[in-house]
Amino acid sequence: MVVAGVARVASRISSMPLLIKHGEIVTPDSRYTADLWCEGETITRIDRDIAPPPGAEVIDAGGKYIFPGFIDPHVHIYLPFMGTLAKDTYETGSKAALVGGTTTLIEMCCPARGDDALAGFETWMTQAAGRSACDFTFHMGVTKFDGKTEGQLREIVKRGVSSFKIFLAYKGAFGIDDTELYRALKLARELGVIVTAHCENETLVAERSKELLAAGKTDPGQHHESRPPRVEAEGVHHLMTFAELTGAATYIVHLSCQEALDEALAARRRGVRVAIETLIQYLVLDKSCAERPDFEGAKYVMSPPLRDKRNQEVLWNGLRDGLIQTVATDHAPFDFANQKPMGRDDFTKIPNGIPALEERINLLHTHGVKAGRLDLHTFVNVASTQVAKTFGLFPRKGAIQPGADADLVIFDPAYRGIISAKTQSMNVDYSAFEGWPIEGRPSAVTVRGQVAVRDGRFVGTPGWGRFLQREPTHFG
Ligand code: URP
Ligand code: ZN
Ligand code: ZN
């Protein structure tokens, strides 16, 4: 019902024909200058010197790159978590995404363990449909697994969700046990669904946290002591064992360190089907941020935690060499003023998350491309095309070719700016990157042919975003 309602909203809005001239088109395997003609929500022609027809909107992209719309494969917009609710809504979150060049969101649909999967799916759909200005889809959280849930998961896959999400962490909240893990992976294998996974050993986290608190170590800097790299590596090793024995296709979310990467690569070498995601936060921030005094470190508490700086080069090299497939944000915004302080006297109660949805692309360009760590093609691949391929969206998304959705980012590499919470669109009261310079930004962004950002400013339409149905693609 909800989806039908959205179709009604969207059908009242239409995109006028659009001509984008003189831009330098960059995809993972090509780079050339041409004009783009978009009509009826898709790219219909790519050519030299297309004459502007009457009635069309024309954008001059001279001196700018044109990238396929970026896709964030791991965000939380609606997230009841750790006794509070993440701050963004689909109105604010999709606006922030678009200003930052992200035209498709893949959100983790995370019903509580006590809730039905299908009811959870419908709740998340209600949050997004009719509100989102950009397109969206979900990874379906499997937060328990029994006969009833299995039937509901089959139904959710039929409705167009072809990826699951499981948590090996968050004991008592989203975490599942090994029997559930085994059965969920077997179902995924049967249905051709890829399983995304948060990998940390929850028993180790719980025991180490108790020990630290008992020793009076309560500050935000203890968070990373409670879940060191080996805790994540053990989670990856565990998932890889289950993936090997079930044959399921897996995707490790938010991989943060060398130890975890080594486990994933060892499994891949023996034939386990595994793709790897890292986050922009792990590429540019390190654990010293979470050690800042006066509770400032709470701004940087997330799980897995920020790591020792040496891991940054490991992750950049992993992206460059194709060992790591994607860069996400795991966007999870909690205010510093009145949500992070829930854990002022106990680091285990600090709501986990570092907001970054708006800044992912600008930071990846600044610290990846401009710093000489990634070439432009790899940049586009890890933040758009490879995401689309992994999650059954390609070539509708992640491509610049006739027939693809006209999701385009006209990116000005000459722009220079400073990140600040005062000017951001994300609905949260701080920026983890306050005062950081950026080199380049999206100057215009389109979603299925409709201009959603002009001169760096949001001009889109809440409700224009559509739920993207995806077919299972991971059989065999
Ligand atoms: O700290 C994090 N990552 N917060 C969001 C929930 C999750 O684990 O993805
Ligand atoms: Zn997670
Ligand atoms: Zn997450």
XYZ file of C-alpha atoms and ligand atoms in Angstrom:
487
model
C 0.000 0.000 0.000
C 2.725 2.366 0.998
C 4.617 1.801 -2.235
C 1.493 2.483 -4.298
C 1.143 5.772 -2.411
C 4.646 6.711 -3.398
C 4.005 5.908 -7.022
C 1.144 8.402 -6.883
C 3.365 11.126 -5.452
C 6.159 10.476 -7.925
C 3.890 10.321 -10.957
C 2.745 13.884 -10.343
C 6.304 15.087 -10.675
C 8.187 14.635 -13.907
C 11.636 15.518 -15.141
C 12.005 17.824 -18.163
C 14.452 16.788 -20.894
C 17.989 17.639 -19.896
C 21.107 18.316 -21.938
C 24.497 18.328 -20.238
C 27.194 19.791 -22.450
C 31.007 19.677 -22.570
C 31.574 17.548 -19.464
C 34.361 15.003 -19.089
C 32.620 11.669 -18.506
C 34.495 9.323 -16.173
C 33.543 5.698 -15.489
C 35.708 2.798 -14.232
C 36.834 2.008 -17.771
C 36.519 5.196 -19.807
C 37.209 8.931 -19.812
C 36.074 11.204 -22.644
C 34.348 14.520 -23.369
C 30.802 14.413 -24.764
C 27.279 15.755 -24.406
C 24.584 13.785 -22.560
C 20.915 13.866 -23.482
C 18.488 12.661 -20.828
C 14.791 12.142 -21.338
C 12.098 10.161 -19.521
C 14.405 9.610 -16.521
C 17.167 7.835 -18.440
C 20.225 8.692 -20.510
C 19.085 8.405 -24.115
C 22.024 9.737 -26.146
C 25.748 10.379 -25.718
C 27.331 12.306 -28.562
C 29.517 15.226 -29.599
C 27.798 18.594 -30.047
C 24.146 17.788 -29.389
C 22.150 20.915 -30.302
C 19.946 22.171 -27.447
C 16.318 21.488 -28.423
C 13.635 23.984 -27.334
C 12.131 23.272 -23.923
C 15.124 21.377 -22.593
C 17.133 22.372 -19.548
C 20.802 22.818 -20.454
C 23.713 22.498 -18.034
C 27.179 23.567 -19.117
C 29.627 21.085 -17.567
C 32.746 22.563 -19.198
C 35.799 22.020 -16.958
C 33.900 19.499 -14.829
C 33.762 15.738 -14.503
C 30.560 13.781 -14.984
C 30.383 10.693 -12.804
C 27.596 8.109 -12.510
C 25.552 8.887 -9.398
C 27.338 7.615 -6.314
C 25.778 4.829 -4.262
C 26.275 4.471 -0.516
C 25.973 0.731 0.169
C 25.669 1.065 3.944
C 23.669 3.764 5.685
C 21.302 4.034 8.626
C 18.610 6.673 8.254
C 15.881 5.241 10.475
C 17.773 3.599 13.333
C 16.320 2.922 16.770
C 19.545 1.858 18.526
C 21.115 1.814 21.997
C 18.043 3.392 23.574
C 17.753 6.313 21.166
C 16.962 7.158 17.542
C 19.466 8.276 14.897
C 18.848 11.908 13.973
C 18.245 11.922 10.227
C 14.969 11.291 8.452
C 14.658 10.444 4.779
C 13.997 14.128 4.099
C 17.220 15.298 5.754
C 19.280 12.206 4.926
C 18.491 12.142 1.211
C 19.148 15.893 0.977
C 22.556 15.442 2.608
C 23.267 12.462 0.361
C 22.471 14.432 -2.792
C 24.452 17.521 -1.815
C 27.362 15.122 -1.353
C 26.841 13.395 -4.721
C 25.131 10.215 -3.512
C 22.032 9.460 -5.588
C 21.171 6.008 -4.223
C 21.054 4.865 -0.602
C 21.163 1.266 0.552
C 19.881 1.283 4.088
C 20.166 -1.444 6.686
C 16.641 -2.414 7.658
C 17.187 -3.451 11.289
C 14.094 -4.689 13.153
C 14.653 -5.454 16.836
C 15.054 -9.138 17.661
C 11.576 -9.231 19.131
C 9.940 -7.811 15.993
C 8.735 -9.562 12.847
C 10.945 -9.240 9.769
C 8.032 -8.331 7.493
C 6.662 -5.701 9.860
C 10.199 -4.304 10.103
C 10.545 -4.171 6.334
C 7.248 -2.295 6.065
C 8.260 0.130 8.815
C 11.491 1.000 7.017
C 9.633 1.338 3.718
C 7.193 3.762 5.344
C 10.109 5.881 6.550
C 11.587 6.170 3.060
C 8.724 6.056 0.595
C 7.210 9.419 -0.263
C 9.983 11.216 1.668
C 13.273 10.391 0.025
C 14.585 12.750 -2.636
C 16.980 10.071 -3.925
C 16.456 6.426 -4.852
C 16.788 3.794 -2.160
C 16.774 0.113 -1.363
C 17.441 -2.026 1.711
C 19.608 -4.807 3.026
C 17.125 -6.874 5.043
C 18.361 -7.350 8.600
C 18.086 -10.926 9.846
C 18.027 -10.232 13.571
C 16.553 -13.637 14.434
C 15.977 -16.792 12.405
C 13.108 -19.196 12.961
C 10.430 -20.830 10.785
C 8.201 -17.770 10.697
C 11.100 -15.431 9.911
C 12.250 -17.712 7.103
C 8.831 -17.480 5.432
C 8.842 -13.704 5.798
C 12.359 -13.409 4.380
C 11.260 -15.356 1.308
C 8.397 -12.880 0.892
C 10.715 -9.863 1.315
C 13.052 -11.221 -1.370
C 10.025 -11.572 -3.687
C 9.256 -7.904 -3.021
C 12.648 -6.934 -4.438
C 15.254 -7.073 -1.663
C 18.160 -9.276 -2.722
C 20.570 -8.818 0.187
C 20.456 -9.681 3.888
C 22.283 -8.079 6.827
C 23.453 -10.006 9.839
C 25.256 -8.868 12.989
C 27.834 -10.948 14.808
C 27.968 -8.119 17.367
C 25.410 -6.297 19.550
C 24.526 -9.168 21.873
C 20.857 -9.034 22.886
C 19.974 -6.378 20.283
C 20.578 -7.315 16.627
C 23.088 -10.185 17.091
C 22.194 -13.738 16.020
C 23.611 -17.038 17.305
C 25.502 -19.621 15.258
C 22.487 -21.824 14.528
C 20.658 -18.798 13.169
C 23.727 -17.737 11.214
C 24.072 -21.145 9.582
C 20.397 -21.294 8.630
C 20.295 -17.706 7.357
C 23.318 -18.340 5.132
C 21.775 -21.565 3.794
C 18.585 -19.700 2.907
C 20.609 -16.930 1.258
C 22.484 -19.481 -0.818
C 19.217 -21.098 -1.910
C 17.648 -17.744 -2.861
C 20.767 -16.248 -4.487
C 20.856 -13.431 -1.960
C 24.136 -11.878 -0.777
C 24.645 -11.614 3.003
C 26.223 -8.449 4.374
C 27.739 -8.873 7.814
C 28.978 -6.865 10.792
C 31.906 -8.954 12.023
C 32.996 -8.666 15.656
C 33.035 -11.380 18.311
C 30.285 -10.255 20.665
C 31.408 -12.406 23.608
C 34.875 -10.888 23.564
C 33.378 -7.385 23.349
C 31.055 -8.060 26.300
C 33.759 -9.611 28.509
C 36.398 -6.978 27.775
C 33.885 -4.168 28.336
C 32.988 -5.560 31.769
C 36.670 -5.777 32.718
C 37.400 -2.213 31.629
C 34.394 -0.787 33.467
C 35.253 -2.771 36.610
C 38.721 -1.180 36.468
C 37.119 2.275 36.386
C 37.969 2.817 32.700
C 34.786 4.491 31.496
C 35.863 7.183 28.996
C 35.248 7.094 25.200
C 38.869 6.087 24.548
C 38.138 2.708 26.168
C 35.720 1.796 23.379
C 38.530 0.705 21.062
C 40.223 -1.152 23.927
C 37.071 -3.239 24.307
C 37.099 -4.301 20.643
C 40.712 -4.429 19.350
C 41.563 -5.606 15.799
C 41.687 -9.281 16.773
C 38.021 -9.089 17.888
C 37.060 -7.987 14.381
C 39.416 -10.490 12.740
C 37.811 -13.288 14.774
C 34.385 -12.159 13.574
C 35.555 -12.240 9.960
C 37.168 -15.651 10.439
C 33.922 -16.934 11.949
C 31.780 -15.639 9.098
C 34.201 -17.036 6.535
C 33.959 -20.524 8.065
C 30.175 -20.446 7.844
C 30.268 -18.992 4.319
C 32.650 -21.734 3.195
C 30.426 -24.497 4.537
C 27.182 -23.064 3.163
C 28.480 -21.635 -0.118
C 26.688 -18.329 0.538
C 27.900 -15.107 -1.082
C 29.033 -12.679 1.630
C 29.967 -9.010 1.977
C 31.880 -7.798 5.011
C 30.675 -4.339 6.010
C 32.898 -1.681 7.582
C 36.200 -3.554 7.559
C 38.662 -1.435 9.486
C 42.061 -3.100 9.847
C 44.865 -5.270 8.533
C 44.027 -8.229 10.800
C 40.435 -8.457 9.524
C 41.536 -7.960 5.920
C 44.036 -10.815 6.215
C 41.287 -13.180 7.376
C 38.970 -12.173 4.530
C 41.705 -12.506 1.904
C 42.773 -15.911 3.226
C 39.171 -17.076 2.863
C 38.911 -15.593 -0.620
C 42.071 -17.463 -1.635
C 40.437 -20.756 -0.671
C 37.348 -19.950 -2.734
C 34.977 -18.329 -0.219
C 32.673 -15.830 -1.902
C 33.388 -12.571 -0.121
C 33.343 -8.882 -1.050
C 34.777 -6.262 1.302
C 33.578 -2.773 2.228
C 35.558 -0.186 4.125
C 34.400 3.239 5.310
C 35.605 6.732 4.552
C 35.986 7.207 8.336
C 38.619 4.435 8.590
C 40.497 5.889 5.611
C 40.927 9.371 7.094
C 40.398 9.180 10.878
C 42.263 7.159 13.518
C 41.726 6.034 17.093
C 43.441 9.058 18.630
C 40.232 10.996 17.787
C 38.273 8.831 20.248
C 40.890 9.616 22.929
C 40.254 13.373 22.855
C 39.640 14.850 26.326
C 36.442 16.272 27.862
C 34.258 13.594 26.265
C 35.032 15.041 22.795
C 36.158 11.515 21.865
C 32.496 10.388 21.974
C 31.992 12.034 18.589
C 34.303 9.356 17.198
C 32.845 6.253 18.852
C 31.647 3.695 16.341
C 31.952 -0.054 15.839
C 34.302 -1.487 14.753
C 36.276 1.387 16.289
C 38.667 3.752 14.583
C 42.076 2.067 14.415
C 45.743 2.793 14.708
C 46.811 5.135 11.879
C 48.971 2.461 10.205
C 45.765 0.786 8.970
C 44.868 3.714 6.711
C 47.554 2.865 4.146
C 46.497 -0.788 4.289
C 42.944 0.188 3.363
C 43.928 2.685 0.652
C 46.235 0.083 -0.892
C 43.473 -2.523 -0.637
C 41.164 -0.279 -2.639
C 43.831 0.553 -5.199
C 44.736 -3.116 -5.695
C 41.121 -4.307 -5.952
C 41.260 -6.318 -2.711
C 38.606 -4.087 -1.124
C 35.563 -3.506 -3.311
C 33.624 -0.546 -1.913
C 33.690 2.586 0.273
C 30.597 3.324 2.380
C 29.783 5.552 5.367
C 27.717 3.437 7.787
C 26.081 6.831 8.386
C 24.624 6.776 11.926
C 24.110 10.315 13.296
C 23.698 10.924 17.034
C 23.903 14.425 18.513
C 26.912 15.310 20.642
C 24.858 17.571 22.932
C 22.235 15.144 24.149
C 22.679 11.645 22.682
C 26.381 10.816 22.962
C 26.266 11.853 26.690
C 24.101 8.793 27.401
C 27.506 7.182 27.808
C 29.281 9.927 29.749
C 30.046 7.582 32.662
C 30.091 4.335 30.687
C 31.590 4.112 27.186
C 29.395 1.074 26.345
C 26.336 3.343 26.436
C 27.613 5.927 23.915
C 25.394 5.587 20.813
C 27.690 4.158 18.133
C 28.141 6.037 14.876
C 30.101 8.738 13.039
C 27.964 10.671 10.513
C 29.600 11.018 7.081
C 26.916 10.617 4.405
C 27.378 14.120 3.050
C 31.177 14.057 3.026
C 32.051 10.590 1.665
C 32.649 11.613 -1.935
C 34.385 14.919 -1.228
C 36.719 13.266 1.285
C 37.408 10.332 -1.021
C 38.250 12.747 -3.823
C 40.396 14.976 -1.615
C 42.301 12.264 0.277
C 42.152 9.595 -2.425
C 42.342 11.186 -5.883
C 43.995 14.531 -5.084
C 46.462 12.915 -2.697
C 47.491 10.441 -5.424
C 46.248 7.330 -3.632
C 43.442 6.441 -6.079
C 42.981 7.157 -9.751
C 39.678 8.623 -10.926
C 38.476 5.318 -12.350
C 38.979 3.458 -9.083
C 37.311 6.342 -7.233
C 34.177 5.948 -9.386
C 34.284 2.178 -9.156
C 34.490 1.814 -5.364
C 31.848 4.462 -4.661
C 29.402 3.702 -7.467
C 29.861 1.094 -10.202
C 31.115 -1.807 -8.096
C 28.384 -1.174 -5.529
C 25.772 -1.382 -8.296
C 27.297 -4.604 -9.606
C 27.500 -6.241 -6.177
C 23.908 -5.457 -5.223
C 22.012 -6.076 -8.472
C 21.613 -2.446 -9.554
C 23.934 -2.406 -12.575
C 23.626 -1.099 -15.311
C 20.522 0.797 -14.247
C 22.762 2.495 -11.667
C 26.534 2.982 -11.640
C 26.787 3.414 -15.419
C 26.818 6.244 -17.958
C 25.315 4.680 -21.068
C 22.056 4.903 -23.007
C 19.299 3.187 -21.023
C 20.875 3.806 -17.616
C 19.009 5.989 -15.127
C 20.051 9.626 -15.540
C 21.706 9.759 -12.096
C 24.670 12.037 -12.737
C 27.153 13.976 -10.657
C 28.660 17.034 -12.306
C 31.748 17.453 -10.194
C 33.839 20.601 -9.989
C 37.449 19.577 -9.216
C 38.479 23.241 -8.849
C 36.133 23.940 -5.919
C 37.779 24.592 -2.553
C 35.818 24.607 0.695
C 35.848 23.844 4.411
C 33.664 21.284 6.159
C 31.551 22.607 9.006
C 28.532 21.444 11.001
C 27.159 24.978 10.554
C 26.702 24.483 6.819
C 25.942 20.760 6.555
C 22.592 19.262 5.559
C 22.893 16.214 7.821
C 20.602 16.644 10.826
C 23.245 16.302 13.505
C 24.952 18.871 15.726
C 28.587 18.159 14.914
C 30.929 17.185 12.108
C 33.694 14.659 12.682
C 35.608 16.617 10.029
C 35.064 20.155 11.351
C 37.421 22.634 9.665
C 38.828 20.128 7.177
C 39.529 21.510 3.691
C 38.015 19.762 0.680
C 39.204 19.847 -2.900
C 36.332 19.431 -5.344
C 32.594 18.943 -4.850
C 29.434 18.106 -6.807
C 28.173 21.299 -8.384
C 25.077 19.687 -9.943
C 23.434 16.333 -9.295
C 20.550 14.637 -11.078
C 18.299 11.797 -9.988
C 16.573 10.040 -12.894
C 16.928 13.219 -14.952
C 15.616 15.646 -12.341
C 18.110 18.242 -11.128
C 18.420 17.790 -7.359
C 21.500 19.943 -6.707
C 22.444 23.201 -8.441
C 25.554 25.246 -7.557
C 26.104 22.887 -4.647
C 22.656 23.612 -3.201
C 19.752 21.215 -2.800
C 16.850 21.900 -5.178
C 15.397 18.374 -5.209
C 11.977 16.998 -4.358
C 11.198 14.896 -1.288
C 9.250 11.894 -2.558
C 10.959 11.823 -5.961
C 13.145 8.941 -4.742
C 11.981 5.472 -5.694
C 12.326 2.067 -4.062
C 14.656 0.027 -6.280
C 13.525 -3.566 -6.669
C 16.452 -5.923 -7.083
C 16.615 -9.491 -8.344
C 18.810 -12.108 -6.639
C 22.113 -12.381 -8.527
C 24.330 -14.601 -6.408
C 23.337 -18.148 -7.407
C 25.854 -20.852 -8.227
O 28.972 2.261 15.023
C 28.243 1.895 14.130
N 28.757 1.202 13.160
N 26.930 2.229 14.158
C 25.916 1.804 13.294
C 25.496 0.392 13.533
C 26.411 -0.577 12.830
O 27.104 -1.348 13.477
O 26.457 -0.617 11.612
Zn 27.802 -2.563 11.910
Zn 25.829 -0.077 9.925
